[in-house]
Short mmCIF file of C-alpha atoms in Angstrom, two decimals:
data_model
loop_
_atom_site.label_atom_id
_atom_site.label_comp_id
_atom_site.label_asym_id
_atom_site.label_seq_id
_atom_site.Cartn_x
_atom_site.Cartn_y
_atom_site.Cartn_z
CA GLY G 173 14.95 3.10 106.04
CA LEU G 174 14.39 0.45 107.84
CA ALA G 175 15.28 -2.46 105.64
CA ALA G 176 18.58 -0.90 105.86
CA TRP G 177 19.18 -0.80 109.46
CA ALA G 178 17.60 -4.73 109.87
CA PRO G 179 20.93 -6.07 110.02
CA TYR G 180 22.06 -4.55 112.49
CA LEU G 181 19.10 -4.87 114.62
CA VAL G 182 19.70 -8.56 113.89
CA VAL G 183 23.19 -8.17 115.74
CA ALA G 184 21.75 -6.82 118.38
CA ILE G 185 19.24 -8.65 119.79
CA GLY G 186 21.14 -11.53 119.14
CA SER G 187 23.49 -10.08 121.11
CA ALA G 188 21.44 -8.91 123.70
CA LEU G 189 19.90 -12.33 124.74
CA ALA G 190 23.14 -14.30 124.11
CA SER G 191 24.63 -12.06 126.82
CA TYR G 192 21.47 -11.33 128.87
CA ARG G 193 19.95 -15.62 129.03
CA PHE G 194 23.41 -17.36 128.56
CA GLY G 195 25.81 -14.60 130.06
CA LEU G 196 28.01 -15.36 126.98
CA PRO G 197 30.72 -12.32 125.89
CA LEU G 198 29.46 -9.74 123.84
CA THR G 199 31.00 -11.11 120.50
CA PHE G 200 29.65 -12.38 117.51
CA ARG G 201 30.52 -15.80 118.05
CA SER G 202 28.13 -15.17 120.82
CA CYS G 203 24.90 -14.62 118.33
CA PHE G 204 25.68 -18.58 117.04
CA TYR G 205 25.56 -19.76 119.88
CA PRO G 206 21.58 -20.87 120.16
CA VAL G 207 22.19 -22.01 117.30
CA LEU G 208 26.06 -24.14 116.75
CA GLY G 209 25.78 -24.96 120.33
CA GLU G 210 28.90 -25.46 122.24
CA TYR G 211 30.84 -25.66 118.34
CA THR G 212 30.66 -21.55 119.24
CA TRP G 213 33.73 -21.95 120.97
CA GLY G 214 35.72 -23.89 119.19
CA TRP G 215 37.90 -23.40 115.44
CA LEU G 216 34.18 -22.46 113.80
CA GLY G 217 33.50 -19.80 116.32
CA ASP G 218 37.17 -18.65 115.20
CA LEU G 219 36.09 -18.47 112.25
CA ILE G 220 33.27 -16.64 113.01
CA ASP G 221 35.38 -14.05 114.24
CA GLY G 222 37.72 -13.75 111.90
CA PHE G 223 35.30 -12.96 109.16
CA THR G 224 33.68 -10.59 111.56
CA ILE G 225 37.32 -8.28 111.72
CA VAL G 226 37.87 -8.44 108.12
CA THR G 227 34.23 -7.00 107.05
CA VAL G 228 34.68 -4.39 109.55
CA VAL G 229 37.97 -3.89 108.60
CA SER G 230 36.89 -3.60 105.07
CA GLY G 231 33.71 -1.15 105.84
CA VAL G 232 35.31 1.35 107.34
CA CYS G 233 38.05 1.45 105.42
CA THR G 234 35.93 1.90 102.31
CA SER G 235 33.53 4.51 103.61
CA LEU G 236 36.83 6.91 104.85
CA GLY G 237 37.82 6.32 100.64
CA LEU G 238 34.41 7.44 99.36
CA GLY G 239 34.66 10.40 102.43
CA ALA G 240 37.78 11.45 101.35
CA MET G 241 37.30 11.13 97.84
CA GLN G 242 33.91 13.32 98.34
CA LEU G 243 35.76 15.64 100.25
CA VAL G 244 38.53 16.02 97.88
CA TYR G 245 35.98 16.66 94.22
CA GLY G 246 33.94 19.54 96.85
CA LEU G 247 37.24 20.90 97.32
CA GLN G 248 38.29 21.32 93.97
CA ARG G 249 34.95 22.11 92.89
CA MET G 250 34.93 25.38 95.56
CA GLY G 251 38.32 25.91 93.85
CA ALA G 252 40.12 25.60 96.96
CA ILE G 253 42.34 23.38 95.20
CA ASP G 254 43.59 22.51 91.43
CA LYS G 255 42.13 19.59 89.88
CA THR G 256 45.27 17.10 88.49
CA ASP G 257 45.04 13.62 88.50
CA ASP G 258 48.35 13.43 90.45
CA ASP G 259 47.44 16.64 92.71
CA THR G 260 43.66 14.23 93.49
CA ASN G 261 45.91 11.17 94.39
CA ALA G 262 48.11 12.44 96.82
CA GLN G 263 45.09 14.88 98.02
CA VAL G 264 43.28 11.20 98.79
CA VAL G 265 45.68 9.48 101.01
CA ALA G 266 46.94 12.87 102.57
CA ILE G 267 43.05 12.65 104.02
#
């Protein structure tokens, strides 16, 4: 529902505000400029951007892994592939 989309909305509004009002680039550290001020362009901003990259990559990898497992399970249910553990691991890695 709406609560699941709230974090995306907060980031979108923060990025839009920073870009439109302050003329800042569309990076995640720019969302913190109204709170942190010029500290945003120091090591703290680098830490924020680095943490953002790690969390985005982790989220994408998790989604891809879960999707591959669901795809393999669906193909096994349809009888298109065999149901052995060794084959399942290889099929998930192949996808």
